[in-house]
Coordinates of C-alpha atoms in Angstrom, one line a residue:
A1 CA -37.8 -22.7 -29.0
M2 CA -37.6 -25.6 -32.3
T3 CA -37.7 -28.0 -29.2
A4 CA -40.7 -27.3 -26.4
D5 CA -43.0 -30.1 -26.2
V6 CA -41.0 -32.8 -28.1
P7 CA -40.6 -36.1 -26.1
L8 CA -36.8 -37.0 -25.3
V9 CA -36.2 -40.1 -26.8
T10 CA -33.4 -41.5 -23.9
N11 CA -32.9 -44.7 -25.2
P12 CA -28.7 -44.4 -26.8
R13 CA -29.9 -47.3 -29.4
R14 CA -33.5 -46.4 -30.5
R15 CA -31.5 -42.2 -31.1
Q16 CA -29.1 -44.2 -33.0
V17 CA -31.7 -45.7 -35.2
I18 CA -34.1 -42.5 -35.1
Q19 CA -30.4 -40.6 -35.8
V20 CA -29.6 -42.6 -38.9
V21 CA -33.2 -42.0 -40.8
V22 CA -33.1 -38.5 -40.0
V23 CA -29.9 -38.8 -42.5
L24 CA -31.5 -41.4 -45.0
V25 CA -34.8 -38.5 -44.8
C26 CA -32.1 -35.2 -45.2
L27 CA -30.3 -36.7 -48.4
A28 CA -33.5 -37.6 -50.1
M29 CA -34.8 -34.4 -49.1
A30 CA -31.5 -32.3 -50.7
H31 CA -31.3 -34.5 -53.4
R32 CA -35.7 -32.9 -53.8
S33 CA -34.4 -29.7 -53.2
A34 CA -32.2 -29.7 -56.2
L35 CA -34.8 -31.5 -58.4
L36 CA -37.1 -28.7 -57.4
F37 CA -34.9 -25.7 -57.8
H38 CA -32.9 -27.0 -61.5
L39 CA -30.3 -28.2 -60.4
E40 CA -29.7 -31.9 -61.0
A41 CA -25.9 -31.3 -61.3
A42 CA -25.8 -29.7 -57.2
A43 CA -27.2 -32.6 -55.9
G44 CA -24.1 -33.9 -54.1
V45 CA -23.4 -30.6 -53.2
L46 CA -26.8 -30.0 -51.4
C47 CA -25.9 -33.1 -49.6
L48 CA -23.1 -32.2 -48.6
A49 CA -24.9 -28.9 -47.3
S50 CA -28.0 -30.8 -45.4
L51 CA -25.3 -33.0 -43.2
A52 CA -23.2 -30.5 -42.2
T53 CA -26.8 -28.6 -41.0
L54 CA -26.9 -31.7 -39.7
V55 CA -23.8 -32.5 -38.0
V56 CA -23.9 -28.4 -37.1
C57 CA -27.8 -29.2 -34.7
A58 CA -26.8 -32.2 -33.4
R59 CA -23.7 -30.6 -31.3
L60 CA -24.6 -27.5 -31.3
G61 CA -28.5 -26.7 -31.6
W62 CA -31.0 -25.3 -33.7
R63 CA -30.0 -21.7 -33.7
H64 CA -26.6 -22.8 -34.4
A65 CA -27.1 -24.7 -37.1
L66 CA -29.7 -22.3 -39.2
L67 CA -26.8 -19.2 -38.5
G68 CA -25.0 -22.0 -40.9
V69 CA -27.2 -22.9 -43.7
A70 CA -27.4 -19.2 -43.9
G71 CA -24.2 -17.9 -43.4
L72 CA -23.3 -20.4 -46.0
A73 CA -25.8 -20.0 -48.4
V74 CA -24.5 -16.1 -48.6
L75 CA -21.2 -17.2 -49.3
S76 CA -21.6 -19.7 -52.0
V77 CA -23.4 -16.1 -54.6
P78 CA -20.2 -14.4 -54.9
A79 CA -18.7 -18.6 -54.5
V80 CA -20.3 -19.8 -57.6
F81 CA -18.7 -16.8 -59.2
S82 CA -15.2 -17.7 -58.8
H83 CA -14.6 -20.5 -60.5
N84 CA -12.0 -18.7 -62.4
D85 CA -10.9 -15.8 -60.4
P86 CA -8.5 -16.4 -58.1
I87 CA -8.8 -13.1 -55.9
L88 CA -12.5 -13.4 -55.8
A89 CA -11.7 -17.3 -54.3
T90 CA -9.6 -16.1 -51.6
T91 CA -11.4 -13.5 -50.5
V92 CA -14.4 -15.0 -50.2
L93 CA -12.7 -18.0 -48.3
T94 CA -11.0 -15.4 -45.9
V95 CA -14.2 -14.5 -44.6
A96 CA -14.8 -17.6 -43.7
A97 CA -11.3 -18.7 -42.3
L98 CA -11.4 -15.0 -40.0
G99 CA -15.6 -16.9 -38.9
L100 CA -14.5 -19.5 -38.5
G101 CA -11.2 -19.0 -36.4
L102 CA -13.6 -16.3 -34.3
S103 CA -15.7 -18.9 -33.1
A104 CA -13.4 -20.8 -31.6
R105 CA -14.2 -18.3 -28.7
W106 CA -16.6 -20.5 -28.0
Q107 CA -15.5 -23.5 -29.3
L108 CA -17.4 -23.7 -32.1
K109 CA -15.5 -24.1 -34.8
P110 CA -15.4 -28.0 -34.8
A111 CA -18.5 -28.3 -36.1
Y112 CA -19.2 -25.6 -38.3
W113 CA -15.8 -26.4 -40.0
F114 CA -17.8 -28.6 -43.2
L115 CA -19.9 -26.1 -43.4
V116 CA -16.6 -24.8 -44.4
V117 CA -15.9 -28.3 -46.3
T118 CA -19.6 -27.3 -49.2
L119 CA -18.4 -23.8 -49.3
C120 CA -14.9 -24.6 -51.2
I121 CA -16.7 -27.6 -52.8
L122 CA -18.7 -24.3 -54.5
I123 CA -15.3 -22.6 -55.2
T124 CA -13.1 -25.8 -56.6
K125 CA -15.7 -27.8 -58.2
S126 CA -18.9 -26.0 -58.9
P127 CA -22.2 -27.7 -60.5
L128 CA -23.2 -24.1 -62.3
P129 CA -21.6 -23.9 -65.2
V130 CA -18.0 -21.4 -65.7
V131 CA -20.0 -18.6 -65.5
P132 CA -23.6 -18.3 -64.3
S133 CA -27.0 -15.7 -64.3
A134 CA -27.9 -14.8 -61.6
G135 CA -31.5 -16.8 -61.3
E136 CA -28.6 -19.4 -61.4
A137 CA -26.7 -18.1 -58.6
L138 CA -30.1 -16.9 -56.5
R139 CA -31.9 -20.5 -56.7
L140 CA -28.3 -22.6 -56.4
A141 CA -28.6 -20.8 -52.7
L142 CA -31.8 -20.8 -52.0
A143 CA -32.2 -24.4 -51.9
L144 CA -28.7 -24.7 -49.4
L145 CA -31.0 -23.3 -47.6
S146 CA -33.6 -25.6 -48.1
A147 CA -31.8 -28.4 -47.7
G148 CA -30.6 -27.0 -44.3
G149 CA -33.3 -25.8 -42.9
V150 CA -35.1 -29.0 -43.5
A151 CA -31.6 -30.8 -42.1
T152 CA -32.4 -28.6 -38.8
L153 CA -36.3 -29.3 -38.8
L154 CA -36.3 -32.8 -38.5
Q155 CA -33.5 -33.0 -36.7
S156 CA -34.8 -30.9 -33.8
R157 CA -38.0 -32.5 -34.1
L158 CA -37.2 -36.0 -33.4
L159 CA -33.9 -35.7 -31.5
P160 CA -34.1 -32.7 -29.5
P161 CA -30.6 -33.3 -27.3
L162 CA -30.5 -34.6 -23.4
Q163 CA -30.5 -32.7 -21.0
K164 CA -26.8 -33.7 -20.0
A165 CA -26.7 -32.4 -23.9
R166 CA -28.5 -29.1 -23.1
D167 CA -26.3 -28.2 -20.5
Q168 CA -23.4 -27.9 -22.4
L169 CA -25.0 -25.8 -24.7
T170 CA -24.3 -23.3 -23.1
F171 CA -20.7 -22.2 -25.2
A172 CA -18.6 -20.7 -22.5
V173 CA -16.8 -18.1 -23.6
A174 CA -13.2 -21.0 -24.1
H175 CA -10.2 -18.1 -25.3
S176 CA -9.1 -14.7 -26.0
W177 CA -10.5 -12.9 -29.1
R178 CA -6.7 -11.9 -29.5
R179 CA -6.4 -15.9 -29.1
C180 CA -9.3 -16.5 -31.8
V181 CA -8.2 -12.9 -34.3
A182 CA -5.3 -14.6 -34.7
H183 CA -5.9 -17.8 -35.3
G184 CA -8.7 -16.7 -38.3
V185 CA -5.3 -15.1 -39.5
M186 CA -3.4 -17.7 -39.4
L187 CA -6.8 -19.9 -41.1
A188 CA -6.7 -16.3 -43.4
A189 CA -2.8 -16.9 -44.5
A190 CA -4.2 -20.5 -44.9
V191 CA -6.6 -19.8 -47.9
V192 CA -4.4 -16.8 -49.4
V193 CA -1.6 -19.6 -50.6
S194 CA -4.0 -22.4 -51.0
T195 CA -6.7 -21.3 -53.0
P196 CA -4.3 -19.2 -55.4
I197 CA -2.9 -22.6 -56.5
A198 CA -5.9 -24.9 -56.6
L199 CA -7.9 -22.9 -58.9
Q200 CA -4.8 -21.6 -61.6
H201 CA -3.9 -25.5 -61.5
H202 CA -6.9 -26.3 -62.2
W203 CA -7.3 -29.5 -59.8
H204 CA -10.9 -29.3 -59.7
T205 CA -11.6 -31.6 -55.9
T206 CA -8.2 -32.7 -55.6
G207 CA -8.1 -28.3 -54.9
L208 CA -10.4 -29.1 -52.6
W209 CA -8.5 -31.4 -50.5
L210 CA -5.6 -28.6 -50.3
I211 CA -7.5 -26.0 -49.5
V212 CA -10.3 -27.6 -46.3
T213 CA -7.5 -29.4 -45.0
P214 CA -5.0 -25.6 -42.4
F215 CA -8.9 -24.7 -42.3
L216 CA -9.0 -29.1 -39.8
V217 CA -5.2 -29.1 -38.9
L218 CA -4.3 -25.2 -37.2
Q219 CA -6.5 -25.7 -34.1
P220 CA -6.0 -21.4 -31.4
F221 CA -3.2 -23.5 -29.4
V222 CA -0.3 -24.0 -31.7
R223 CA 1.0 -27.1 -29.6
E224 CA -2.8 -29.1 -30.2
S225 CA -1.9 -28.4 -34.5
W226 CA 0.4 -30.8 -33.8
A227 CA -1.6 -33.8 -33.0
V228 CA -4.8 -32.9 -34.8
A229 CA -2.3 -33.3 -37.7
L230 CA -1.6 -36.7 -36.6
H231 CA -5.8 -37.9 -36.0
R232 CA -6.1 -35.7 -39.5
S233 CA -3.1 -37.4 -41.3
L234 CA -4.0 -40.9 -40.3
G235 CA -8.2 -40.0 -40.6
T236 CA -6.4 -39.2 -43.7
L237 CA -5.0 -42.4 -45.1
A238 CA -8.0 -45.2 -43.0
G239 CA -10.7 -43.3 -45.3
V240 CA -8.7 -44.0 -48.6
L241 CA -7.7 -47.4 -47.2
L242 CA -11.7 -47.8 -47.3
V243 CA -13.0 -46.2 -50.7
V244 CA -9.6 -48.3 -52.4
V245 CA -11.0 -51.3 -50.9
L246 CA -14.5 -50.0 -51.9
A247 CA -13.0 -49.2 -55.9
L248 CA -12.2 -53.4 -56.1
A249 CA -14.5 -54.9 -54.4
L250 CA -17.8 -52.6 -56.5
P251 CA -18.7 -54.2 -59.0
H252 CA -19.3 -51.4 -61.9
S253 CA -23.5 -52.0 -61.2
V254 CA -23.8 -50.7 -57.7
P255 CA -24.5 -46.4 -58.0
L256 CA -21.2 -44.6 -56.0
V257 CA -24.5 -43.2 -54.3
L258 CA -25.2 -46.0 -52.4
P259 CA -21.5 -46.5 -50.3
A260 CA -21.9 -42.3 -50.1
I261 CA -24.9 -42.3 -47.9
A262 CA -23.6 -45.5 -45.8
A263 CA -20.9 -43.6 -44.8
A264 CA -22.9 -40.0 -44.4
V265 CA -25.2 -42.1 -42.1
I266 CA -21.5 -43.1 -39.9
T267 CA -20.0 -39.4 -40.0
V268 CA -23.1 -37.7 -39.2
V269 CA -23.6 -40.5 -36.1
I270 CA -20.5 -40.0 -35.1
A271 CA -20.3 -36.3 -35.1
A272 CA -23.0 -36.1 -32.7
K273 CA -21.9 -39.1 -30.6
Q274 CA -18.8 -36.4 -30.5
G275 CA -16.1 -39.2 -31.6
H276 CA -13.6 -39.9 -31.6
R277 CA -11.4 -36.7 -34.4
T278 CA -9.8 -39.3 -35.9
L279 CA -13.0 -42.4 -37.0
M280 CA -14.9 -39.0 -38.0
L281 CA -12.6 -38.2 -40.6
T282 CA -12.4 -41.2 -42.2
A283 CA -16.1 -41.8 -42.7
L284 CA -16.0 -38.2 -43.8
T285 CA -13.6 -39.0 -47.1
A286 CA -15.2 -41.6 -47.6
T287 CA -17.9 -39.4 -47.8
I288 CA -16.8 -37.2 -50.2
V289 CA -15.2 -38.6 -52.1
L290 CA -17.7 -41.6 -52.9
F291 CA -19.9 -37.6 -53.7
N292 CA -17.7 -36.3 -56.1
S293 CA -16.7 -39.4 -58.0
N294 CA -17.6 -42.7 -60.3
H295 CA -16.6 -46.2 -61.0
N296 CA -13.7 -45.0 -63.2
D297 CA -11.9 -42.3 -61.5
L298 CA -12.4 -43.8 -57.7
L299 CA -8.8 -44.6 -57.0
L300 CA -7.4 -41.8 -58.7
M301 CA -10.0 -39.7 -56.7
A302 CA -8.4 -41.6 -53.0
D303 CA -4.9 -41.2 -54.3
K304 CA -4.6 -37.6 -55.5
R305 CA -6.4 -36.6 -52.0
V306 CA -3.8 -37.9 -50.4
L307 CA -0.7 -35.6 -51.7
A308 CA -3.2 -32.9 -51.8
S309 CA -3.7 -34.1 -47.9
A310 CA -0.3 -33.7 -47.5
L311 CA 0.8 -30.7 -49.3
G312 CA -2.9 -29.0 -47.4
I313 CA -1.0 -30.5 -43.7
A314 CA 2.2 -29.1 -44.9
I315 CA 0.9 -25.8 -45.8
A316 CA -0.7 -25.4 -41.8
L317 CA 2.9 -26.8 -40.5
S318 CA 4.3 -24.5 -42.2
I319 CA 2.3 -21.5 -41.0
M320 CA 2.0 -23.4 -37.0
A321 CA 6.2 -23.1 -37.4
I322 CA 6.4 -19.9 -38.0
A323 CA 3.6 -18.9 -34.8
H324 CA 5.0 -21.3 -32.6
P325 CA 7.9 -19.0 -31.5
I326 CA 5.3 -15.4 -31.8
E327 CA 2.7 -17.7 -29.2
Q328 CA 5.7 -18.1 -27.4
R329 CA 6.3 -15.2 -27.0
F330 CA 3.2 -13.5 -26.0
S331 CA 2.9 -16.4 -22.9
R332 CA 6.2 -14.8 -21.7
C333 CA 5.0 -11.8 -21.9
A334 CA 1.9 -12.2 -20.2
R335 CA 3.0 -14.4 -17.8
S336 CA 5.6 -11.7 -16.3
G337 CA 3.0 -8.8 -16.9
S338 CA 0.8 -10.9 -14.2
T339 CA 3.4 -11.6 -12.2
A340 CA 4.5 -8.2 -11.8
P341 CA 4.0 -5.9 -8.9

């Protein structure tokens, strides 16, 4: 095992300090990977991929982290060729949506969701030219693997899970295959609606928020999605307010990468401790906005993020409204079947 013979750090405060150091080192290594593979414009994407891998590794273990970043690297190749191709982009995200839906069988979706954010960035705001070469796409895939691999190695070696966390990594079955397939279909339906809108109108980062929002709002049980939609709204608004405060308070001489790194550290710490969804979304919102903005468009980016998220929530709620009576019907059939002689 990757964590064999590694002394466990049990002091909570010391673990938090080490976690912060791991995040900072991983971000630095991701930026270094961008330079090494001559993909300077992809530094922000590689940093987000590194953070996403850290979240998966902290919550699910190193095997799932490597599996997730490998899947991201494979899908990144068609993703960067789909910038002006809504059909290809929708196909790529539909595959990701179905896979994410099936992962709900073992309650893995909350950890893998961040990787989908990175994939959506590659589609809506690719760091490569509009028509990239095969070599550029391959280099990006290798850079993603490099950044994710380093993050997995550092997280698993320096912060192996405690015994209590190991006991929780049994991945017991939480939902039936039928429900998970239905959940994947709901996510895919949202992709089919949101992706063409985002690409045909050239919304770029705004399109990212539109596409990503239903991935988080929609849940295997429709009744759970209402509470998640509320948390999503609160987290988005809080994150945008935080960005607005930073935009007004930070002098232009301070690079946005500094508060972006601080927000990234907070995001990973909250995710590793499995903190409240609203708090994690607040930090995550600020992280993504800061990594994809500059001082001149920071306020505009935050404003567009609210509008796009509101539209994404509306799409998710519409799908939920359609799915709710279907779910109730299946539940009644299941109950009647279980009570039949």
